[in-house]
Short mmCIF file of C-alpha atoms in Angstrom, two decimals:
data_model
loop_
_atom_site.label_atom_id
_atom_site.label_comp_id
_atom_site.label_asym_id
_atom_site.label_seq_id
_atom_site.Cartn_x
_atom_site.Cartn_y
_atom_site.Cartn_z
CA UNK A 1 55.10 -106.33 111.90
CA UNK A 2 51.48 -106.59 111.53
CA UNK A 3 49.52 -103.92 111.10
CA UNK A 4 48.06 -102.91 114.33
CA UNK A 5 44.49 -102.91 114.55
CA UNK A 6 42.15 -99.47 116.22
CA UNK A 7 39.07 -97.67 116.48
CA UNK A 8 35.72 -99.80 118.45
CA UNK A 9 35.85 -102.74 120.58
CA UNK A 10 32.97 -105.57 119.22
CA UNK A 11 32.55 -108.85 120.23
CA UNK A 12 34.40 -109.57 123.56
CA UNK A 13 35.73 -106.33 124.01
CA UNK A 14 32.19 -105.33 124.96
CA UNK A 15 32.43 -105.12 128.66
CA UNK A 16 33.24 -101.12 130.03
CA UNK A 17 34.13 -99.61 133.17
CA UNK A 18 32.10 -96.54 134.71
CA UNK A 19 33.75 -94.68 137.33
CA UNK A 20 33.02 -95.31 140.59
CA UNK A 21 32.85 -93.24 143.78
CA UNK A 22 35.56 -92.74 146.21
CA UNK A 23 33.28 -94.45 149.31
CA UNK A 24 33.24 -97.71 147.30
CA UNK A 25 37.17 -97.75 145.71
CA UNK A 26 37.67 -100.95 146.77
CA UNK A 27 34.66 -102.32 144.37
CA UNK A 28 35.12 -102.50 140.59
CA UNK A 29 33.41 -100.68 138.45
CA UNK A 30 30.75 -102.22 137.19
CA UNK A 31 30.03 -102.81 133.56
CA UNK A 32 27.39 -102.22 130.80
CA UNK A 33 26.98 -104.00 127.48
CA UNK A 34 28.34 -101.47 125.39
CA UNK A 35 31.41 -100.79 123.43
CA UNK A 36 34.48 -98.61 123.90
CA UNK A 37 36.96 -97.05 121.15
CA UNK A 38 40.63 -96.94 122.11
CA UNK A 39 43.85 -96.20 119.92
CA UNK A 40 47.54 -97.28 120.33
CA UNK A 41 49.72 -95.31 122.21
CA UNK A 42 52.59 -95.48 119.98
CA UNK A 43 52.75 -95.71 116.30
CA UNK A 44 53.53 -99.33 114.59
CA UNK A 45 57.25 -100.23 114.88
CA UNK A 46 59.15 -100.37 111.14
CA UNK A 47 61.85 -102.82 110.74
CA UNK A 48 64.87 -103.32 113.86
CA UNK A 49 62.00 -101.32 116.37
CA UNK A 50 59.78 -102.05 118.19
CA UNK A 51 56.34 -100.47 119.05
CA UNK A 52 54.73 -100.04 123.08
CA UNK A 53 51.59 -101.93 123.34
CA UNK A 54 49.81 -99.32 125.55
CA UNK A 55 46.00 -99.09 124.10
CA UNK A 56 44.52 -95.88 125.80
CA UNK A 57 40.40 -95.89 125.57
CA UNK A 58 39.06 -92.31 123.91
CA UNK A 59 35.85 -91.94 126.20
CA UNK A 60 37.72 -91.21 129.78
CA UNK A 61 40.24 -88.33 130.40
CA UNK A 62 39.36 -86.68 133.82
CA UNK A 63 41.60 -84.32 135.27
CA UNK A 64 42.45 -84.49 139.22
CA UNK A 65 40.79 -81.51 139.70
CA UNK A 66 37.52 -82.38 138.20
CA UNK A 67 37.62 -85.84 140.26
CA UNK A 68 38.23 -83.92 143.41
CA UNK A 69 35.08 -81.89 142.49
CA UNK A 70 32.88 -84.54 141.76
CA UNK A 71 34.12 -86.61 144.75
CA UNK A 72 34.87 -89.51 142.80
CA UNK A 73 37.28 -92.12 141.87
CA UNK A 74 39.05 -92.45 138.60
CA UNK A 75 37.84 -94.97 136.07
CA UNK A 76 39.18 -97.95 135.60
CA UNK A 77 40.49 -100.58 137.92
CA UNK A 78 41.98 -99.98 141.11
CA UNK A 79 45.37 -101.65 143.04
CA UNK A 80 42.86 -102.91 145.26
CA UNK A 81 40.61 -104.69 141.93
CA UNK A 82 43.76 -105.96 141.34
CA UNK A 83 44.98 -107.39 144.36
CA UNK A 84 41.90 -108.51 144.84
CA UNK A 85 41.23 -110.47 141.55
CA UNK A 86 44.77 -111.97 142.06
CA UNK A 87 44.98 -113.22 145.50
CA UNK A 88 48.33 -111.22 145.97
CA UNK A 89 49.95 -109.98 149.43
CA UNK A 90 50.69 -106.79 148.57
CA UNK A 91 50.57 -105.11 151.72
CA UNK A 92 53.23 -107.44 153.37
CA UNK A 93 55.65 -108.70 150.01
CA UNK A 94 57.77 -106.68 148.08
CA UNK A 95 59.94 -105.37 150.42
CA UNK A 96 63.91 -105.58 149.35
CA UNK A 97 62.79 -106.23 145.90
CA UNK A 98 63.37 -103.71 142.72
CA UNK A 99 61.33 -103.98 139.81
CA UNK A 100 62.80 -102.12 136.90
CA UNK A 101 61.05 -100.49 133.73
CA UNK A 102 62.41 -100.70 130.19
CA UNK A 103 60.78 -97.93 127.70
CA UNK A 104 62.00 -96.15 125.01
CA UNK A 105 62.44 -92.12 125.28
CA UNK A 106 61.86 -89.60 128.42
CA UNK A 107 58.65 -89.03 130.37
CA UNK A 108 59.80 -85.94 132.21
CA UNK A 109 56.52 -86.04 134.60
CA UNK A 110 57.35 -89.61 135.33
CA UNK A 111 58.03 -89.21 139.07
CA UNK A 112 55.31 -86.59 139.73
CA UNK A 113 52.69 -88.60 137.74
CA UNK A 114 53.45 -91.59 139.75
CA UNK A 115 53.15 -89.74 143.11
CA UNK A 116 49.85 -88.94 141.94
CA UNK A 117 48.81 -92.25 141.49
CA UNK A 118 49.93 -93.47 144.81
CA UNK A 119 48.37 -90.50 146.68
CA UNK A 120 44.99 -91.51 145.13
CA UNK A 121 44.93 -94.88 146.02
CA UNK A 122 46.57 -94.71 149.23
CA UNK A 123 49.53 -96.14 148.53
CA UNK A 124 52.96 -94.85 150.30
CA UNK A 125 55.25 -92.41 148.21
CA UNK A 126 57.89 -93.90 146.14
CA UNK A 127 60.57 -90.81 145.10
CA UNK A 128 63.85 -90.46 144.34
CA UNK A 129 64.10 -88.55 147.43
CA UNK A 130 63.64 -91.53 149.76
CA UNK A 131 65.23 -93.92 147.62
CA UNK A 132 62.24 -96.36 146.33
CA UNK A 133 62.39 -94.80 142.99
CA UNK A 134 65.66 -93.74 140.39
CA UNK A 135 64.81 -92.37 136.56
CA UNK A 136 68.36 -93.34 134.14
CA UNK A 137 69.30 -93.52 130.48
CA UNK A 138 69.92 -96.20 129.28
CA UNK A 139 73.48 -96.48 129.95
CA UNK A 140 72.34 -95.85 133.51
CA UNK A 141 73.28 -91.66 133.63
CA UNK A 142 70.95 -88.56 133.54
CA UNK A 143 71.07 -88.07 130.07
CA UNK A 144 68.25 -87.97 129.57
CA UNK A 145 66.40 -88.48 125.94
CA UNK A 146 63.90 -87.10 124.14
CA UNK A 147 60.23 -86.64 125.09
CA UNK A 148 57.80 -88.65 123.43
CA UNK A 149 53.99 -88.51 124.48
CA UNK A 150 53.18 -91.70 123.44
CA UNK A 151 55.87 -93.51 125.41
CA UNK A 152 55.24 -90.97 128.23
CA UNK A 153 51.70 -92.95 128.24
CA UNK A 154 53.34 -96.22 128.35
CA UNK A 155 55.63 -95.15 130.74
CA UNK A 156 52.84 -93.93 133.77
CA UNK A 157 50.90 -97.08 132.72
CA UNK A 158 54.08 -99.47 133.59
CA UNK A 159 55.01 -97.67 136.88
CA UNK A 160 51.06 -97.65 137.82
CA UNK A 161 50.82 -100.92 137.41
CA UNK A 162 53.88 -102.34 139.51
CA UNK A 163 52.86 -99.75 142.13
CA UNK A 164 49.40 -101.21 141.89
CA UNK A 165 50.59 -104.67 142.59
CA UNK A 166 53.64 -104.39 144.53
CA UNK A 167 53.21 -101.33 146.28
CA UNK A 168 56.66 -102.46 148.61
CA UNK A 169 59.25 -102.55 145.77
CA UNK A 170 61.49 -100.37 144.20
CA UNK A 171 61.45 -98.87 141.20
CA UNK A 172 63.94 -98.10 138.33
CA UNK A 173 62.72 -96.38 135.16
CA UNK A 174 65.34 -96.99 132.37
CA UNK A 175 64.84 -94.76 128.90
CA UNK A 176 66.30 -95.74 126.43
CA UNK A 177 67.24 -93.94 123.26
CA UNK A 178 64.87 -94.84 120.98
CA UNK A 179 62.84 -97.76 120.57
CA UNK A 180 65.22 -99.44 118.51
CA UNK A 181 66.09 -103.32 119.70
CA UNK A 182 69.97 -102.03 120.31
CA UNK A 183 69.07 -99.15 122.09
CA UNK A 184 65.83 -101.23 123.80
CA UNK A 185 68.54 -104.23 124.60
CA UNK A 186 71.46 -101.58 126.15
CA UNK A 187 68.47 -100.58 128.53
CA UNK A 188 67.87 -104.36 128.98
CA UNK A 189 71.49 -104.10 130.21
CA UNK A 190 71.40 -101.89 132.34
CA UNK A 191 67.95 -102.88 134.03
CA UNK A 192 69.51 -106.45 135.06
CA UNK A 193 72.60 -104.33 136.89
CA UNK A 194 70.05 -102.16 139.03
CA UNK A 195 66.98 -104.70 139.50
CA UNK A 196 65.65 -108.12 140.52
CA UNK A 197 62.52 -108.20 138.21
CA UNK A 198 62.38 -106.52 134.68
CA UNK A 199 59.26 -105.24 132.63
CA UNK A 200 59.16 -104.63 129.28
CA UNK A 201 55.91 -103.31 127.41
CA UNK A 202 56.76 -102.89 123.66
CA UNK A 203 57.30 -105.97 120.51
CA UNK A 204 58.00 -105.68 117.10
CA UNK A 205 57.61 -108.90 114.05
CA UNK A 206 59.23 -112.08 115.57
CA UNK A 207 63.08 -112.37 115.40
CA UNK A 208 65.40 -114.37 116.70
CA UNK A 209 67.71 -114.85 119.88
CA UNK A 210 70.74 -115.13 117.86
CA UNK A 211 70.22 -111.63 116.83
CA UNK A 212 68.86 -109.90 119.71
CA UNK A 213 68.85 -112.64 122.93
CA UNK A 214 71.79 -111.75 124.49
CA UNK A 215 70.03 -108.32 125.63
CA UNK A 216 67.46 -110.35 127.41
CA UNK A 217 69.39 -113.40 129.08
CA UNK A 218 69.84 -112.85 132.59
CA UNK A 219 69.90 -115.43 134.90
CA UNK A 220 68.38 -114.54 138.19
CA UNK A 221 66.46 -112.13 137.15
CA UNK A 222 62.93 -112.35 135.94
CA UNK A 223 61.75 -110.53 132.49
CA UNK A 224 58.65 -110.02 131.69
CA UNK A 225 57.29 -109.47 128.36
CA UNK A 226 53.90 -108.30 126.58
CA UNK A 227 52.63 -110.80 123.57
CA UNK A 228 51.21 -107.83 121.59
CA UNK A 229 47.80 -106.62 121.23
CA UNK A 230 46.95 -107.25 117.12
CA UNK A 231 45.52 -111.08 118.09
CA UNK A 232 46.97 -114.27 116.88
CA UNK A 233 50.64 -113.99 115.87
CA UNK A 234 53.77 -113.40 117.54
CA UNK A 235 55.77 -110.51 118.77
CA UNK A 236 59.59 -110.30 120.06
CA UNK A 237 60.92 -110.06 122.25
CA UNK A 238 58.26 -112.04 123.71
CA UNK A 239 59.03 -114.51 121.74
CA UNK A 240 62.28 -115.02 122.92
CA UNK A 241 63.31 -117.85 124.92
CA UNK A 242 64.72 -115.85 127.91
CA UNK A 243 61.73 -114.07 129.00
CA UNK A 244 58.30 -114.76 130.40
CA UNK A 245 55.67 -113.90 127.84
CA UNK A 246 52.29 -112.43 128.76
CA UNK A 247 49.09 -113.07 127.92
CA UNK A 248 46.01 -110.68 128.61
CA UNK A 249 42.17 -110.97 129.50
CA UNK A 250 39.05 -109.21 130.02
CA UNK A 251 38.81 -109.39 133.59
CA UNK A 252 35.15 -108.46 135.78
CA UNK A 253 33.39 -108.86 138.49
CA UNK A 254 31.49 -112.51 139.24
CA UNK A 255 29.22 -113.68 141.93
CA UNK A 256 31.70 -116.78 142.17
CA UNK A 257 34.34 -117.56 145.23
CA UNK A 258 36.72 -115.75 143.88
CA UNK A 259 34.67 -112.59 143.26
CA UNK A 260 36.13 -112.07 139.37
CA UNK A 261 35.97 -113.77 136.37
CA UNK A 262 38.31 -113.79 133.08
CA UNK A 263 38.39 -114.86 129.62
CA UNK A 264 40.94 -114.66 127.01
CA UNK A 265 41.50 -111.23 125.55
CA UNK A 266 40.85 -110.98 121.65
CA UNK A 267 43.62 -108.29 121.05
CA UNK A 268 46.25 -110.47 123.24
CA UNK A 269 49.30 -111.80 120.92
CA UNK A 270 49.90 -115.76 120.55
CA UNK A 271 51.09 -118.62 118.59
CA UNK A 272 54.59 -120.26 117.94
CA UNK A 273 58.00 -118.31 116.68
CA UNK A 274 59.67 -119.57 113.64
CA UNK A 275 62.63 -119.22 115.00
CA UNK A 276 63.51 -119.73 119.02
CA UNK A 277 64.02 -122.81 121.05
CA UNK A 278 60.96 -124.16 123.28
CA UNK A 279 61.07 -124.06 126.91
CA UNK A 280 61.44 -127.08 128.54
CA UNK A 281 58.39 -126.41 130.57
CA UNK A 282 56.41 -126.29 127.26
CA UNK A 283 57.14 -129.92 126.28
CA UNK A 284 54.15 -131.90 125.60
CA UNK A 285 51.58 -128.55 126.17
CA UNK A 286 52.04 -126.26 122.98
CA UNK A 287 51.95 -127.92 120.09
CA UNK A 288 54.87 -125.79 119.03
CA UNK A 289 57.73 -127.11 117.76
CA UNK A 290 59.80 -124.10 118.81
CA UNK A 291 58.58 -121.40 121.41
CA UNK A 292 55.07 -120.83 122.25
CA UNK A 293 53.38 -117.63 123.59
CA UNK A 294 52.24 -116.47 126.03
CA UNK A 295 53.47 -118.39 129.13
CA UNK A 296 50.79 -116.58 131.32
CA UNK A 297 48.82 -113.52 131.34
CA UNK A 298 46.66 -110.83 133.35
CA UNK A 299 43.97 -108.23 132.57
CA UNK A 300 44.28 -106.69 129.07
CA UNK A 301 41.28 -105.81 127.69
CA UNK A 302 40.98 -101.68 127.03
CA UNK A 303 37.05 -102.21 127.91
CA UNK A 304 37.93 -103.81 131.27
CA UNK A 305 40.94 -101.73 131.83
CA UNK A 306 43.37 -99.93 134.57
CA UNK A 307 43.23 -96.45 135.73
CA UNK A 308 46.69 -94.53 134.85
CA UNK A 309 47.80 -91.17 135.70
CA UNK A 310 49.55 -89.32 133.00
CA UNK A 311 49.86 -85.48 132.97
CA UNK A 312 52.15 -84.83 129.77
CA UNK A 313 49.32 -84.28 126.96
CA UNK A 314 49.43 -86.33 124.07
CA UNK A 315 46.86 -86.54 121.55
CA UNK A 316 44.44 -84.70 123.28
CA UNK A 317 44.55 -86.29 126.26
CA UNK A 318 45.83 -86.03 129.74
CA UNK A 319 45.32 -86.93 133.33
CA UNK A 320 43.26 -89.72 134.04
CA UNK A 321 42.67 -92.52 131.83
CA UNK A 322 42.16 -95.56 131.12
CA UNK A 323 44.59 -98.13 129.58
CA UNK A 324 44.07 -101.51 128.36
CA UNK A 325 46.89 -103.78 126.13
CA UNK A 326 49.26 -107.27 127.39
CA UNK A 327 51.30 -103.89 128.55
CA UNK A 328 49.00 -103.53 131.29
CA UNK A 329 49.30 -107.74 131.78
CA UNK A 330 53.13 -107.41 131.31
CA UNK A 331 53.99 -105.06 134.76
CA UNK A 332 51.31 -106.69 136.73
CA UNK A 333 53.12 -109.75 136.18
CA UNK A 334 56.09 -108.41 136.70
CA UNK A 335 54.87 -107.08 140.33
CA UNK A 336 53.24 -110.08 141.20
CA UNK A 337 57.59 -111.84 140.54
CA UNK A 338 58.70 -108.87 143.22
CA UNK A 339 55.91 -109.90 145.54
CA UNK A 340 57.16 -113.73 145.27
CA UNK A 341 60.82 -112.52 145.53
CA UNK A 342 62.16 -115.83 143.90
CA UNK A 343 63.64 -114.44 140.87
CA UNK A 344 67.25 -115.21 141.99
CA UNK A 345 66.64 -118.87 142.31
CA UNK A 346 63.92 -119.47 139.25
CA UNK A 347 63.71 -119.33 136.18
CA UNK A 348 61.14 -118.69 133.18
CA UNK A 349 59.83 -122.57 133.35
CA UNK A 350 58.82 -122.20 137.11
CA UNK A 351 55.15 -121.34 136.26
CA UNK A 352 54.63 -124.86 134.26
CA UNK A 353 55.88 -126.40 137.33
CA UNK A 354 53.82 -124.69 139.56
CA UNK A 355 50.46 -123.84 137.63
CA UNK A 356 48.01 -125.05 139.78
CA UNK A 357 48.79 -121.66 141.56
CA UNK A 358 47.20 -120.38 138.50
CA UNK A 359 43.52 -119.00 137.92
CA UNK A 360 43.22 -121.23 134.30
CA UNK A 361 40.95 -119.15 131.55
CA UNK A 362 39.32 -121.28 129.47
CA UNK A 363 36.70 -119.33 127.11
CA UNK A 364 37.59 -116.89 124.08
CA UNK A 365 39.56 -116.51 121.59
CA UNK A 366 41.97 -113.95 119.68
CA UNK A 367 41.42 -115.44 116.36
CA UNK A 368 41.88 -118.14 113.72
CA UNK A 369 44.80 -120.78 113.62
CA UNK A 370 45.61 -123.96 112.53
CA UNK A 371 45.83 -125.48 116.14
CA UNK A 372 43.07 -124.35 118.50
CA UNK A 373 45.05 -124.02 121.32
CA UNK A 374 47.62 -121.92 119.60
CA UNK A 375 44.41 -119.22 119.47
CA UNK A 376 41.97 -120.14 121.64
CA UNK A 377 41.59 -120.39 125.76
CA UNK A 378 41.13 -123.92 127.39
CA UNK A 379 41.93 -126.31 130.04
CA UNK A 380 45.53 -125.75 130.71
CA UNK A 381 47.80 -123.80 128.20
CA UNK A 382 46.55 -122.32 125.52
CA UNK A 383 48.41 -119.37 123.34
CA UNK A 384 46.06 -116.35 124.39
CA UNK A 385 46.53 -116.84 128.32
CA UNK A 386 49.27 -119.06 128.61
CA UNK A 387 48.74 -121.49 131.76
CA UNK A 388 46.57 -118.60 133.54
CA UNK A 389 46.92 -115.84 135.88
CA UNK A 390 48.36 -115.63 138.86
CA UNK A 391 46.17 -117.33 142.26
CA UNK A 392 48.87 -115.59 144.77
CA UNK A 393 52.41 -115.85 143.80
CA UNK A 394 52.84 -119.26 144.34
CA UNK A 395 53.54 -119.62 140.37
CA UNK A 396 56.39 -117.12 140.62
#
């Protein structure tokens, strides 16, 4: 796997959040022309692993306590920036639906971390004890494994972020072992027997379906997948030709119709595999002779990025933060399938079907390549954003 890129955002990564106060949580955060530093949440995957792509900025950490003192809001974008950049029904879809996590090792605060989150923002509890949300291994038990901060971060982001968009579903956090693909692909397993929609957060160098495919090839059920947050070049399992791959973008406020604007995220993975079969939907759009990422995307950028509650400490930080990486794009998307509720009846072509239900992005870049497209936002797909981001749920 490449090696994975840290320290200060330049260039297009340029655009920060300030916090905003509590009065105003439905607005965004506005955002000055100056630059953030962020790290990776989880150290780069060797060989047969895979790595999360969680990228948690260094310059916010604000305790609950402190916010309540101040009488403001976290940083970061809110469910309500989101729903409103999206177009999404969240306060009527989602019911019946189940939307289940896939991360590698235990975040024992998971449940209380995510009740804070929800209590902030308004949202209505989702516990074990009233059934919305259920914590397993990854053969589905209470055995538990170990703690690991990193992955605790990556795990708070993921369940903020399909709370944030579909505030209705249910929730199933699966741990698996370790982040290896076979212990990563048993949790795969056992996500598709408990849920409708899965997410997964994490990548490691492209492989191929033949080795690792059958974890991730469920009909009926939607998977979504995060391209990776080094730029150009491809990840798996989002390569894969079972899953929906996601793009990310820098995402702010515009004085335009839609009230937001986006362009192509230069962290966000892209570009062809060398080893998995096309979708169909891709035929005639990629320039790939094999499959193309992403298929579509959401807001990745760290410097534009999404408020998460996390209270195990890692690194020096703890409480609120804020998180940028395609694994913020990757549950988003993922909420926005449970808010459609079609995953039963589509599969991972739908969106090229349906794109016009799309917001296209069609400036930046995440680097050099020998097709433009492959690296570089346009009209219709290109590798960064796929065919856009989601306009409603029409697309899903």
């Amino acid at each position: 796997m490449r090696r994975r890129v840290s320290g200060t955002i330049l260039g297009g990564l340029v655009l920060a959040l300030v916090p905003f106060l509590s009065s105003a949580a439905d607005a965004a955060p506005q955002a000055p022309a100056v630059s953030h530093s962020f790290h990776h949440s989880c150290a780069t995957a060797r060989a047969g692993y895979a790595s999360c792509n969680a990228l948690v900025r260094n310059d916010v950490a604000t305790s609950t306590t402190t916010l309540r003192a101040a009488a403001a809001a976290p940083s970061g974008l809110s469910p309500a920036n989101l729903q409103s950049a999206y177009k999404l029904p969240s306060s009527s879809a989602g019911s019946g639906q189940t939307v289940a996590i896939v991360d590698a090792y235990d975040a024992p605060t998971a449940e209380a971390d995510l009740g804070v989150y929800r209590s902030q923002y308004g949202l209505p509890a989702c516990t074990t004890a009233n059934g919305c949300f259920k914590k397993v291994d990854q053969n589905g038990g209470t055995s538990y494994p170990k703690k690991d901060g990193g992955w605790a971060q990556e795990i708070s982001l993921d369940l903020d972020m399909v709370s944030a968009v579909c505030p209705n579903c249910k929730i199933v956090l699966v741990e698996a072992s370790s982040a290896s693909f076979a212990n990563l692909g048993t949790a795969e397993n056992t996500a598709a027997r408990l849920a409708n929609v899965i997410s997964n957060s994490y990548g490691g160098s492209d492989a191929s379906d033949s080795s690792y495919g059958s974890y991730y090839n469920h009909p009926g059920k939607a998977i979504t997948v995060s391209s990776g947050d080094s730029g150009y070049g491809v990840e798996y399992p989002a390569s894969s030709h079972y899953v929906t791959a996601v793009g990310g973008t820098s995402l702010k406020t515009a004085s335009n119709s839609r009230g937001w604007t986006e362009t192509a995220w230069s962290g966000a993975g892209s570009g062809c595999s060398s080893y998995n079969t096309a979708l169909s939907g891709q035929s005639g759009l990629t320039g790939c002779s094999r499959r193309a990422v992403a298929d579509v995307s959401a807001v990745a950028d760290p410097a534009t990025g999404v408020a998460v509650y996390d209270s195990t400490a890692y690194q020096g930080q703890s409480g609120w933060m804020v998180f940028g990486g395609t694994s913020v794009a990757a549950p988003v998307i993922a909420g926005v399938y449970g808010l459609a509720g079609n995953a039963a009846n589509i599969d991972n072509n739908y969106p090229y079907t349906h794109s016009s239900s799309l917001f296209d992005v069609t400036s930046g870049s995440n680097g050099s390549c020998s097709t433009t497209k492959w690296c570089k936002a346009g009209t219709g797909w290109d590798g960064p954003t796929g065919l856009g981001t989601p306009n409603g749920t029409g697309a899903f």
